[in-house]
mmCIF file of C-alpha atoms (C1' of nucleotides) and ligand atoms in Angstrom:
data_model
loop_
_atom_site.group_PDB
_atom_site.id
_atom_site.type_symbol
_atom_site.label_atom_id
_atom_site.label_comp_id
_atom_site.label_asym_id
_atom_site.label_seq_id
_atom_site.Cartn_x
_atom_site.Cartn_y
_atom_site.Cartn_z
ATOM 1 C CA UNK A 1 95.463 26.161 -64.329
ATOM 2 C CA UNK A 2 93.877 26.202 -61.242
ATOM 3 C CA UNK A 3 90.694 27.628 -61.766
ATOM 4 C CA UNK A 4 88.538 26.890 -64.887
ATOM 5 C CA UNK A 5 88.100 29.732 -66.908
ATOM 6 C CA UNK A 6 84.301 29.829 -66.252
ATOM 7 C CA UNK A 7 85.472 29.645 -62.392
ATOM 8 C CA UNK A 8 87.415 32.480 -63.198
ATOM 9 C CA UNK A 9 84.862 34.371 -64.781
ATOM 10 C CA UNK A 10 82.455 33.879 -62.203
ATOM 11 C CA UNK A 11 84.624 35.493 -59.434
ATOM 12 C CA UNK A 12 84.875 38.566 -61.575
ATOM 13 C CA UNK A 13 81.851 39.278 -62.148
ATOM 14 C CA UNK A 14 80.834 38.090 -58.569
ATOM 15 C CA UNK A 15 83.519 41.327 -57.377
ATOM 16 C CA UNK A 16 81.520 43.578 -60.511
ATOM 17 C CA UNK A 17 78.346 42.521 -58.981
ATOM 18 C CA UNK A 18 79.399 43.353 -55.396
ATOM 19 C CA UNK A 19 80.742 46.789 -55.825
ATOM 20 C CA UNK A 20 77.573 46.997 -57.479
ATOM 21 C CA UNK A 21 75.420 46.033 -54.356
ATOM 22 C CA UNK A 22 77.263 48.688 -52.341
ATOM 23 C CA UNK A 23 75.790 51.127 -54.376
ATOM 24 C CA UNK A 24 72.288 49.461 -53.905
ATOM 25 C CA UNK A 25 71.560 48.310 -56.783
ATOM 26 C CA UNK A 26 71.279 44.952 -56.149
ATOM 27 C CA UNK A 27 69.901 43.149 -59.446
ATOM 28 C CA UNK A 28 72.196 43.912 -61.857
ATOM 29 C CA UNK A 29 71.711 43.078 -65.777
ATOM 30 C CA UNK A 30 74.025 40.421 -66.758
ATOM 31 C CA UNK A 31 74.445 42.369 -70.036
ATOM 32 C CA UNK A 32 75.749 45.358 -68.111
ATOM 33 C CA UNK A 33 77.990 42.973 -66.572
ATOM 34 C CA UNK A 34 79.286 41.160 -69.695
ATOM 35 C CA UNK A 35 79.799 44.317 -71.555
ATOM 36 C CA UNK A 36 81.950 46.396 -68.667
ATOM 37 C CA UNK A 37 84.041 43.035 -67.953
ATOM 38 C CA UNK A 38 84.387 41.849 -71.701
ATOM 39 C CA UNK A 39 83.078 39.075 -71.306
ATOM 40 C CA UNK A 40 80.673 36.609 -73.510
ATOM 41 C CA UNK A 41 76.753 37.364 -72.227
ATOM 42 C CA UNK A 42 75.994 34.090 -73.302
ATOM 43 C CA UNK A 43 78.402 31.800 -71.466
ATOM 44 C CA UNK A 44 78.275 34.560 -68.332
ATOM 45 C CA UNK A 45 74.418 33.659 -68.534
ATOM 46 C CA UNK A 46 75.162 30.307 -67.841
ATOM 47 C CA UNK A 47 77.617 30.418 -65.499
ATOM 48 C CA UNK A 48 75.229 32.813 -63.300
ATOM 49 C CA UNK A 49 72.982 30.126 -63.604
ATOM 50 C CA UNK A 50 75.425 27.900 -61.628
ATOM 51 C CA UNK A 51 75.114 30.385 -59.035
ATOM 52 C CA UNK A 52 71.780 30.791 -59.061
ATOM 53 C CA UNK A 53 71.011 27.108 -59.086
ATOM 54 C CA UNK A 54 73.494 26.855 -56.029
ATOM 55 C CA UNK A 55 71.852 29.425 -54.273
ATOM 56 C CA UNK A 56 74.270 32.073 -54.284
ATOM 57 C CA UNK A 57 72.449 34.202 -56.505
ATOM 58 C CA UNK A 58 68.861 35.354 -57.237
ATOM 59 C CA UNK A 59 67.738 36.533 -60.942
ATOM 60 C CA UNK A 60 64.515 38.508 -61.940
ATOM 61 C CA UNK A 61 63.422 38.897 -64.726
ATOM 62 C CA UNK A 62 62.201 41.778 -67.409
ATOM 63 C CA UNK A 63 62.943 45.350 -67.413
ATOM 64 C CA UNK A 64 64.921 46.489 -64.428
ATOM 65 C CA UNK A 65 65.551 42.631 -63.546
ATOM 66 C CA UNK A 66 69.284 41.134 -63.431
ATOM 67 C CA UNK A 67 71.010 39.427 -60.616
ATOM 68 C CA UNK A 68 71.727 40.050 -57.280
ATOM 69 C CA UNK A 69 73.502 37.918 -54.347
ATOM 70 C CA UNK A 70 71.327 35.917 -51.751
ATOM 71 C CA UNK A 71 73.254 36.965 -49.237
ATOM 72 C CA UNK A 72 75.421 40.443 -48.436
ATOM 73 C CA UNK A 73 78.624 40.709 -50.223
ATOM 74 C CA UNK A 74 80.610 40.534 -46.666
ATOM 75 C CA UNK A 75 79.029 37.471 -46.374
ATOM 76 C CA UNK A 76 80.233 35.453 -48.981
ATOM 77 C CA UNK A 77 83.268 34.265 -49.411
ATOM 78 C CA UNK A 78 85.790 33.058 -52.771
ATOM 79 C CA UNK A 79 85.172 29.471 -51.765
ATOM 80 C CA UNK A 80 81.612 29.640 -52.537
ATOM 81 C CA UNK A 81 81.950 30.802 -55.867
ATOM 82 C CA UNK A 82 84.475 28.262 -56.418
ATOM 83 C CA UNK A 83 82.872 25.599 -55.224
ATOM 84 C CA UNK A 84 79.451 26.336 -57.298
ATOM 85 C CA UNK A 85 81.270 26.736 -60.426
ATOM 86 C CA UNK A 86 84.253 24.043 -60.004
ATOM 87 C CA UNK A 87 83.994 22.264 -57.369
ATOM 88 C CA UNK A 88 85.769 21.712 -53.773
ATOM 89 C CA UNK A 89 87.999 18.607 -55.119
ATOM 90 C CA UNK A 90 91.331 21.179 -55.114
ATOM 91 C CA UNK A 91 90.818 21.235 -51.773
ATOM 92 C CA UNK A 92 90.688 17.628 -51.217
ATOM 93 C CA UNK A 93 92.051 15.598 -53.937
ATOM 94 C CA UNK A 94 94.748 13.985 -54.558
ATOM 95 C CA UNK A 95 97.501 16.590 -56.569
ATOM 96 C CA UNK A 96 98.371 13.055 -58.686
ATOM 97 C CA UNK A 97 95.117 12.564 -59.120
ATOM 98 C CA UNK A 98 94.985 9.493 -57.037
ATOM 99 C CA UNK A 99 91.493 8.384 -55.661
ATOM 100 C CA UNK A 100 91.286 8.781 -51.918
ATOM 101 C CA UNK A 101 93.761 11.052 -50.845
ATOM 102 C CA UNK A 102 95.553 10.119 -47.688
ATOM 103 C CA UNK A 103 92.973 7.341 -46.712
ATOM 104 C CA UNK A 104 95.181 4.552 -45.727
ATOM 105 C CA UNK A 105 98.966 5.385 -45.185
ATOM 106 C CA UNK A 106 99.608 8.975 -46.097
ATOM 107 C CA UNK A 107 102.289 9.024 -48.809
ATOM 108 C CA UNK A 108 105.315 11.070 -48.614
ATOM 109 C CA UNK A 109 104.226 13.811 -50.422
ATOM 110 C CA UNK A 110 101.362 13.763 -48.130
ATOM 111 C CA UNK A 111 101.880 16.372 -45.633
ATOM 112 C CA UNK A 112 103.483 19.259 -48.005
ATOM 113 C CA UNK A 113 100.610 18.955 -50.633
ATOM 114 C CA UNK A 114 97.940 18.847 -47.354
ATOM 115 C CA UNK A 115 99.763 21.996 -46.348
ATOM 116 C CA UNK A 116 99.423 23.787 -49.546
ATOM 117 C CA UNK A 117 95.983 22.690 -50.078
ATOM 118 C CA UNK A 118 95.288 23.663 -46.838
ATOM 119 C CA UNK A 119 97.019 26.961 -47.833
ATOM 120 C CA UNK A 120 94.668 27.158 -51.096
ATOM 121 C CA UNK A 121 91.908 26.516 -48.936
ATOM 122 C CA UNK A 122 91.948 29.118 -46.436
ATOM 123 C CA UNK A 123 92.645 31.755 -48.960
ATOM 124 C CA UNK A 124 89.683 31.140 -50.779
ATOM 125 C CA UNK A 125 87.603 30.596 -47.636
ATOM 126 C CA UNK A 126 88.843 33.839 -45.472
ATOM 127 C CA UNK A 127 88.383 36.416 -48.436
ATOM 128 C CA UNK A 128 85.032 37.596 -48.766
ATOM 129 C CA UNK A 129 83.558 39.647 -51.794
ATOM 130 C CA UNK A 130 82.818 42.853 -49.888
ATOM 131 C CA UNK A 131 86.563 42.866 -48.485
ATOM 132 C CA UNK A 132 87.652 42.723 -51.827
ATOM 133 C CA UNK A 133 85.624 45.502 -53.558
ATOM 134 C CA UNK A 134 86.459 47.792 -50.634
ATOM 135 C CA UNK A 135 89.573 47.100 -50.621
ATOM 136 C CA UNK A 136 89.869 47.457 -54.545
ATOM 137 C CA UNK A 137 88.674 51.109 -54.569
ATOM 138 C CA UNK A 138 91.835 52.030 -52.876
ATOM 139 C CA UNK A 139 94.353 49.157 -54.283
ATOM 140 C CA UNK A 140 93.787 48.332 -58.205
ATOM 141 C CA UNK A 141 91.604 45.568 -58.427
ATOM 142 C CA UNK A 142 91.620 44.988 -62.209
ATOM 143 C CA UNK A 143 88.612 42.734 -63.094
ATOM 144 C CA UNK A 144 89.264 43.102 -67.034
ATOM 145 C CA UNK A 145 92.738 44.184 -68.750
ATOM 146 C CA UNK A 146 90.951 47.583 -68.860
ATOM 147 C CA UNK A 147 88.667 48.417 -65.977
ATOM 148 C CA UNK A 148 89.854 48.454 -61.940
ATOM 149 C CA UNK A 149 87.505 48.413 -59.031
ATOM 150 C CA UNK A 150 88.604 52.071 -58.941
ATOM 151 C CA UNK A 151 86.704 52.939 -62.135
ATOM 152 C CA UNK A 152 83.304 51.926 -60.579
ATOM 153 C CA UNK A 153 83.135 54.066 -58.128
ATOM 154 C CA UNK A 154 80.539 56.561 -59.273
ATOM 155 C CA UNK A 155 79.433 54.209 -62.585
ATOM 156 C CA UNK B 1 92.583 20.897 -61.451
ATOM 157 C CA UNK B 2 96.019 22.308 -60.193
ATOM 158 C CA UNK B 3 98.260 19.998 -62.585
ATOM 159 C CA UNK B 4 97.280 18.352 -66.389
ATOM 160 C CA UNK B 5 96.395 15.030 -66.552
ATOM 161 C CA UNK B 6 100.154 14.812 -68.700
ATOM 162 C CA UNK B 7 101.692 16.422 -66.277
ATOM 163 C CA UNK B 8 100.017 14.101 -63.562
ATOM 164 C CA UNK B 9 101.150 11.186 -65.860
ATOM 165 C CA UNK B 10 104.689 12.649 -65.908
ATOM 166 C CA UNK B 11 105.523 12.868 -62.326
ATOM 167 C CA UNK B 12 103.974 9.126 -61.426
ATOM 168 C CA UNK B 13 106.083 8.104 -64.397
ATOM 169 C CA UNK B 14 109.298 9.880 -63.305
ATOM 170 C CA UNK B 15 108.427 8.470 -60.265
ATOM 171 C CA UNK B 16 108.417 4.750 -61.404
ATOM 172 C CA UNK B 17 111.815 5.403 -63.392
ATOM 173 C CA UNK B 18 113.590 6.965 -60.113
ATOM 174 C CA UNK B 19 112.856 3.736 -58.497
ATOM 175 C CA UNK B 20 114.254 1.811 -61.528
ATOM 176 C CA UNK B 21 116.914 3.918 -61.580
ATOM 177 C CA UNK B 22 117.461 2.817 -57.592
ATOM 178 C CA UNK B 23 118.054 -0.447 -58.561
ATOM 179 C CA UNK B 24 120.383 0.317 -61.440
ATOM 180 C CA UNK B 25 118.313 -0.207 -63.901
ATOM 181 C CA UNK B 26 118.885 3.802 -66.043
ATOM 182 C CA UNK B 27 116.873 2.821 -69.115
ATOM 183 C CA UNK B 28 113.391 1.756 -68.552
ATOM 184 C CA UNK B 29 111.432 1.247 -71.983
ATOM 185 C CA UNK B 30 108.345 3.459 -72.317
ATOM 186 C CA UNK B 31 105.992 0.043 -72.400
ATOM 187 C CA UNK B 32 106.733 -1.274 -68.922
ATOM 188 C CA UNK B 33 106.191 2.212 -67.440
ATOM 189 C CA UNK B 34 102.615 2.473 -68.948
ATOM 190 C CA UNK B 35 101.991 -1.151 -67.987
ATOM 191 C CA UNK B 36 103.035 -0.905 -64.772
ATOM 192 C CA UNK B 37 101.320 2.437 -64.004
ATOM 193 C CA UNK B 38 98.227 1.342 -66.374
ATOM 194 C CA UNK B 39 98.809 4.087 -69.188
ATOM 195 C CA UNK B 40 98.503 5.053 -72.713
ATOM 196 C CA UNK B 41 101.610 3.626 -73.933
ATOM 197 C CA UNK B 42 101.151 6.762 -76.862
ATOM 198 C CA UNK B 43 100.376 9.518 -74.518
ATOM 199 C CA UNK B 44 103.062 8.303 -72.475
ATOM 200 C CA UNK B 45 105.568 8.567 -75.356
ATOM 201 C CA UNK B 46 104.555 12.151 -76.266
ATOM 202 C CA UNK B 47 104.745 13.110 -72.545
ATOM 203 C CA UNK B 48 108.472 11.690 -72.514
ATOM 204 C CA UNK B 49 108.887 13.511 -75.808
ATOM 205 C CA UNK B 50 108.606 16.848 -73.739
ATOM 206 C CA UNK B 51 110.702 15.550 -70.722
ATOM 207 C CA UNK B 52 113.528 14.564 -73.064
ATOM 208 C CA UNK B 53 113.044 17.937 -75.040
ATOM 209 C CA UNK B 54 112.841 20.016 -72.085
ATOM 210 C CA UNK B 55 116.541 17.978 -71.660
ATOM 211 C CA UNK B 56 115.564 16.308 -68.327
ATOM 212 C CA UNK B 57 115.557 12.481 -69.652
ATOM 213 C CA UNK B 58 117.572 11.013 -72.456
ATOM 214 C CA UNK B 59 116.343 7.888 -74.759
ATOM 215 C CA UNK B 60 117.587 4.847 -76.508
ATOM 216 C CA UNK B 61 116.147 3.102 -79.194
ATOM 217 C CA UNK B 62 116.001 -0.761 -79.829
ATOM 218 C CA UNK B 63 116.363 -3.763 -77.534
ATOM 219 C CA UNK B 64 117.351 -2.882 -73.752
ATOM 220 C CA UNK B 65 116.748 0.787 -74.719
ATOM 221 C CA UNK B 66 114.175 3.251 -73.456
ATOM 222 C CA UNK B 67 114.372 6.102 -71.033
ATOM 223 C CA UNK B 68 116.533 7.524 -68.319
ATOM 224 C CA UNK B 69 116.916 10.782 -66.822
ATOM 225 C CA UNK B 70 119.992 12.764 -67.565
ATOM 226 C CA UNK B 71 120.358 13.794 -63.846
ATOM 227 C CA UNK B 72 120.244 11.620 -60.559
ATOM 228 C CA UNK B 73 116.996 11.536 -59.327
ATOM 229 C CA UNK B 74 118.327 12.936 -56.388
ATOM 230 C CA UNK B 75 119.088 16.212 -57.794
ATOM 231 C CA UNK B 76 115.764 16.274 -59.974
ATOM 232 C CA UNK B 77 112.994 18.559 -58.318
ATOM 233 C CA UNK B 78 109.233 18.048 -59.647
ATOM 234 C CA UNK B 79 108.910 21.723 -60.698
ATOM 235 C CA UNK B 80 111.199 20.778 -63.781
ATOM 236 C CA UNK B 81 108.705 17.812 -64.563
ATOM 237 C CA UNK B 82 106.038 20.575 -63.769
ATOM 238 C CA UNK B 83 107.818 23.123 -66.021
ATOM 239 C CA UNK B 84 108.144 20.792 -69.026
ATOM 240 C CA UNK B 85 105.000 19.541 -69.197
ATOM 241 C CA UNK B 86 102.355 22.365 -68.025
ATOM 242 C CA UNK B 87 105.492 25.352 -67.880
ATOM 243 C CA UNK B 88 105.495 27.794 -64.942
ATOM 244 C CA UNK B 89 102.801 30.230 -65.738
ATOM 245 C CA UNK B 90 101.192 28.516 -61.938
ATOM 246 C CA UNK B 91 103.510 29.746 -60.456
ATOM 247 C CA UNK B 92 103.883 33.333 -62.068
ATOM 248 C CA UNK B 93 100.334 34.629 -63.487
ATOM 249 C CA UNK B 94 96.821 35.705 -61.672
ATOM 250 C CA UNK B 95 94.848 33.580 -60.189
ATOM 251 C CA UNK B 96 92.401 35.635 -61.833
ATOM 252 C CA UNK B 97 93.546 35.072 -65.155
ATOM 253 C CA UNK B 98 94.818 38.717 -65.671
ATOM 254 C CA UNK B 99 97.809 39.603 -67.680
ATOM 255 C CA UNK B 100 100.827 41.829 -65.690
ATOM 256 C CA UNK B 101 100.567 40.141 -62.070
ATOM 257 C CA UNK B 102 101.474 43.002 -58.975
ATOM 258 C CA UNK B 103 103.254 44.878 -62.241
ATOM 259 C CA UNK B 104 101.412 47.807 -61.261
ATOM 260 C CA UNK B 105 99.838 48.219 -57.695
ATOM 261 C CA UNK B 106 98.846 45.154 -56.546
ATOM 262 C CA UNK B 107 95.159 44.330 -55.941
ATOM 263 C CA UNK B 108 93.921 43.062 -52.809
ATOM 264 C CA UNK B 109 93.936 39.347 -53.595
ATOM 265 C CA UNK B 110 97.709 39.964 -54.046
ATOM 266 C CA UNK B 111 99.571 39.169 -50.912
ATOM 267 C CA UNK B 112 97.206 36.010 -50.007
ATOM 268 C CA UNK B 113 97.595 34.936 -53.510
ATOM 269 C CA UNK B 114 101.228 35.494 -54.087
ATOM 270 C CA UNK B 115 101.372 33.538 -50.538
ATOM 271 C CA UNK B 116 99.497 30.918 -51.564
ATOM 272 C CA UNK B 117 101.433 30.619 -55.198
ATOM 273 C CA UNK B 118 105.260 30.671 -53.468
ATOM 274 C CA UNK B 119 103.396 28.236 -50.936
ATOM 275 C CA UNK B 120 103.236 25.517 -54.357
ATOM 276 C CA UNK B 121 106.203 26.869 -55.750
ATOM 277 C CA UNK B 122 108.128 25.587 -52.807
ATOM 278 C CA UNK B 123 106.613 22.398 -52.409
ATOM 279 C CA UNK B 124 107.340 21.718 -56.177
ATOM 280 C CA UNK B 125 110.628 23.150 -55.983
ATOM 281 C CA UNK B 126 111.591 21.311 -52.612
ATOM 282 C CA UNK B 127 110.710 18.113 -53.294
ATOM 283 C CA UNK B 128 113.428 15.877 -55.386
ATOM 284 C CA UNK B 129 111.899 12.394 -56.763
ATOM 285 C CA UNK B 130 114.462 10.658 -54.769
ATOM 286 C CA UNK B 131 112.884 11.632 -51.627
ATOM 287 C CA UNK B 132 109.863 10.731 -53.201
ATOM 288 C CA UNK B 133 111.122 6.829 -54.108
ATOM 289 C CA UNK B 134 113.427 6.257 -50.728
ATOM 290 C CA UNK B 135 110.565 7.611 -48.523
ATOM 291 C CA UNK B 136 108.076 5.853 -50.650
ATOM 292 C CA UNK B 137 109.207 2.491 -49.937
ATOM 293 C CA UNK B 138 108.243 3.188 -46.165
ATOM 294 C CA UNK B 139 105.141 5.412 -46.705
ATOM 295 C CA UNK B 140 103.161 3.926 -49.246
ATOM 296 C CA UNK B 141 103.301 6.206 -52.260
ATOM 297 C CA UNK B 142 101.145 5.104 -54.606
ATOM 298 C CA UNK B 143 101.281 5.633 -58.580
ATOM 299 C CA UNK B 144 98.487 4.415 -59.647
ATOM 300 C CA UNK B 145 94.984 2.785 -58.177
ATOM 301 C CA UNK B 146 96.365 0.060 -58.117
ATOM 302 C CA UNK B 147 100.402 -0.284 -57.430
ATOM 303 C CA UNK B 148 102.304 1.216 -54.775
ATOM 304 C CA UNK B 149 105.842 2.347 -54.473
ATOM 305 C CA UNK B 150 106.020 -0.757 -51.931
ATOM 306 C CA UNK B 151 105.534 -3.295 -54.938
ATOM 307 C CA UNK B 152 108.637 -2.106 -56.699
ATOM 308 C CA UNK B 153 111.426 -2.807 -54.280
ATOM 309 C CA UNK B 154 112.140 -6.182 -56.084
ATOM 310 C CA UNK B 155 110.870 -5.990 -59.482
ATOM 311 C "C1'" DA C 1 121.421 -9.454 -93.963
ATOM 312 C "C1'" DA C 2 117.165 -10.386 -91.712
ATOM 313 C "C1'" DC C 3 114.550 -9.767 -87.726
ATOM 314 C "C1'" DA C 4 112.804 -8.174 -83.370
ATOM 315 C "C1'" DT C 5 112.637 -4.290 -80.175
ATOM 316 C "C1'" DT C 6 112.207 0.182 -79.125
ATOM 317 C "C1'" DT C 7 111.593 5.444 -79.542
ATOM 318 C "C1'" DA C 8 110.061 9.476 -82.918
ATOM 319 C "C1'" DA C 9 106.776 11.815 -85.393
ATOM 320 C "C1'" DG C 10 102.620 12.970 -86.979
ATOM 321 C "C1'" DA C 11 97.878 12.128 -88.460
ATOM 322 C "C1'" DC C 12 93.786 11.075 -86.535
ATOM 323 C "C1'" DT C 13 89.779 10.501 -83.058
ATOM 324 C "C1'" DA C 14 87.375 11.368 -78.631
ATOM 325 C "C1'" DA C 15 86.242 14.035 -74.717
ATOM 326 C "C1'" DT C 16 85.955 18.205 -72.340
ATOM 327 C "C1'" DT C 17 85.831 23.001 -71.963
ATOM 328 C "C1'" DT C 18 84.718 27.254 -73.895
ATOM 329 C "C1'" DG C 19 81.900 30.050 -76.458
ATOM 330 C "C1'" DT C 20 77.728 31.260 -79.746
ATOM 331 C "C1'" DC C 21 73.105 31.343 -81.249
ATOM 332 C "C1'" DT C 22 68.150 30.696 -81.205
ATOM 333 C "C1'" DT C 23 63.830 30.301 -78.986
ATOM 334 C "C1'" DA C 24 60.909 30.538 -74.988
ATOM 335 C "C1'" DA C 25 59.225 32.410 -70.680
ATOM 336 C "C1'" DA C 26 58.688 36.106 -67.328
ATOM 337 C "C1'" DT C 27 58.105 40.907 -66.247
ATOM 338 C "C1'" DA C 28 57.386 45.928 -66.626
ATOM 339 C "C1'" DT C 29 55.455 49.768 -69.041
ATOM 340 C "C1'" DA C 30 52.783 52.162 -72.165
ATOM 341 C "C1'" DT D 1 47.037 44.177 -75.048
ATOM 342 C "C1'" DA D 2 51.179 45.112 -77.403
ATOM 343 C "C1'" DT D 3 55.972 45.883 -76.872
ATOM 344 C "C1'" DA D 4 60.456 46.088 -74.976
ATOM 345 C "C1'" DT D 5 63.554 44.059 -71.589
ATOM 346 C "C1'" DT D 6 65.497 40.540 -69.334
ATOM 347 C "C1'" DT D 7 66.738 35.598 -67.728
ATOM 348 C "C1'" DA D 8 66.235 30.280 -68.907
ATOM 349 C "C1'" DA D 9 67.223 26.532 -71.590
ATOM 350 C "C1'" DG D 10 69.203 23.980 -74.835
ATOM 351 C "C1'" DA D 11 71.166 23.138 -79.430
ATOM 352 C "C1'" DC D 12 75.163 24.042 -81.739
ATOM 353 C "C1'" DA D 13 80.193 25.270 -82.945
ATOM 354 C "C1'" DA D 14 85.054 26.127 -81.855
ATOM 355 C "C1'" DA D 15 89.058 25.354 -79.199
ATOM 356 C "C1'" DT D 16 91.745 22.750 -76.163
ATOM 357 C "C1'" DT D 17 93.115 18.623 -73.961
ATOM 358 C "C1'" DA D 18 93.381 13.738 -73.872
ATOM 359 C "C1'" DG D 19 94.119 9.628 -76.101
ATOM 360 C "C1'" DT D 20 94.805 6.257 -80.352
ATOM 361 C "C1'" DC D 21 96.906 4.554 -84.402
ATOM 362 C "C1'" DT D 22 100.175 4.077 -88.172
ATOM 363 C "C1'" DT D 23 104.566 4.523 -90.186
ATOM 364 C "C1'" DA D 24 109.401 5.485 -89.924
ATOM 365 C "C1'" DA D 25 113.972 5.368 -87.908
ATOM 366 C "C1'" DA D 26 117.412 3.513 -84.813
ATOM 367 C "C1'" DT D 27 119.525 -0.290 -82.482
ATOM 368 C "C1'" DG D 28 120.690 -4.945 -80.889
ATOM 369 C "C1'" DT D 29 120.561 -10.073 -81.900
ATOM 370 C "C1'" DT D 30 120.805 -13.970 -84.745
HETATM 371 S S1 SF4 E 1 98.666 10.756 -49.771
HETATM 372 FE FE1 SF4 E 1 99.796 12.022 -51.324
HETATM 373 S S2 SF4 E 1 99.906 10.805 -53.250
HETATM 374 FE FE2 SF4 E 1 98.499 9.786 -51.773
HETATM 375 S S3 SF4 E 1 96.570 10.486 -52.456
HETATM 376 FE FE3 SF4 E 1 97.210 11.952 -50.834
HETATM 377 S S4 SF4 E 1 98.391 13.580 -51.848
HETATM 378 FE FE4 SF4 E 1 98.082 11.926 -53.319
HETATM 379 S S1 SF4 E 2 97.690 41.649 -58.149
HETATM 380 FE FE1 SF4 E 2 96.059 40.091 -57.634
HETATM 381 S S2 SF4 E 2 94.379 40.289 -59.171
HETATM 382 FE FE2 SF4 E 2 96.176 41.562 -59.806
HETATM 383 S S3 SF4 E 2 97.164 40.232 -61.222
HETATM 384 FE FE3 SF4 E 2 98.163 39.825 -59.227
HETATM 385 S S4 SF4 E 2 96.982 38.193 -58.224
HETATM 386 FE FE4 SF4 E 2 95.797 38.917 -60.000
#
DNA sequence: AACATTTAAGACTAATTTGTCTTAAATATA
DNA sequence: TATATTTAAGACAAATTAGTCTTAAATGTT
């Protein structure tokens, strides 16, 4: 798998909690969010948490509290997310899981896996959230086997 | 993490048998692969178990037994390691995690994803462990911290 | 036949990831 | 102040992955 399932998760709701922010409301419950996207409140706590604690996110607390991004959604891109929740080693490791990855002599299957990582890399890096959610009003962005982006349009 | 830690296992193996099988040498036994490569001689087995399963090696029990592939390694392409061990759900499903990929219109992550997953598919698919073990001698392929494809050319 | 070597199979343990639950702290509102 | 709402934190449990161990079966050698 290439992204853990709490990496996963936190893209999701990330895109739930963008289309969200175009609406202005910013601080969204994470019950609100765990409920529309079926997910567990509990481990989507913690996960926000990663985001928060990365600086991604902001939380408040008590009625009317939630979360809300640090920055605007057209700001922040995949790789962010990713990288607060999993890590950046896809994008540098090893894909044999080899320590130091091209360091001395690149190996043959070097330059095809530093092409694909590269590839990996620049996807999550040159999609941001908000061109997502606007885009998945018009195109079927599913973020649950039931609900598209299309379905939060008025909520 | 793109790969499993057996799949991982598998390819470096596969890798270390190719070579073997280089210098005529078809049936490798299990133990001198995880010595060599410094792994679980158990884990190992099971891992084989699949590989010989999936029909890609054949073994042989008792003295001078062990494994061998049931193809030339030239005509043996890492996705069918990839496929045996980890199967090809990489290359197929959401990098979301959502079930029916592009079935119905695709979402906007679709084209940079589905770019991105042909992008590994290829490099799996494209790359034979005999290009791997030939090239290797020159390039410095290693397969594990410690031992390099360079160390095997006279055993 | 007896013995040593080697893979097969499956039970078992350990580590990691995923998910649940409880309690505490902060905040708004009445 | 009392109460309801909401995140924070951490203990706990379940599931998956990773790794170990034991026993059996097959094969070659003496
Ligand atoms: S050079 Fe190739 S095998 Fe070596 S560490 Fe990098 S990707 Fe892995
Ligand atoms: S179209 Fe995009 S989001 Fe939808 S299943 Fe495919 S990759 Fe995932």
């Amino acid at each position: 798998m290439l992204l853990s399932k709490a990496c996963i998760y936190a893209i999701r709701a990330s895109l739930y909690i963008a289309a969200m922010h175009e609406q202005q409301r910013p601080f969204v419950p994470i019950r609100e969010v765990s409920d529309k996207l079926n997910l567990s409140f509990h481990f989507l706590t913690k996960i926000f948490q990663q985001l928060t604690s990365a600086g991604l996110m902001k939380s408040y607390k008590g009625p009317n509290g939630g979360i809300a991004f640090t920055k605007k959604p057209a700001e922040i891109k995949l790789i962010e997310i990713v990288a607060a929740v999993d890590g950046l080693g896809l994008f540098h490791e090893c894909v044999l899981g080899l320590p130091g990855c091209g360091k001395n002599k690149p190996c043959p299957l070097h330059d095809k896996w530093a092409y694909t990582r590269e590839a990996l890399q620049i996807m999550f890096s040159s999609t941001s959230l908000d061109e997502l959610t606007s885009k998945g009003k018009r195109m079927n962005l599913r973020l649950s086997d039931e609900i598209s982006m299309e379905d939060l349009i008025s909520p």
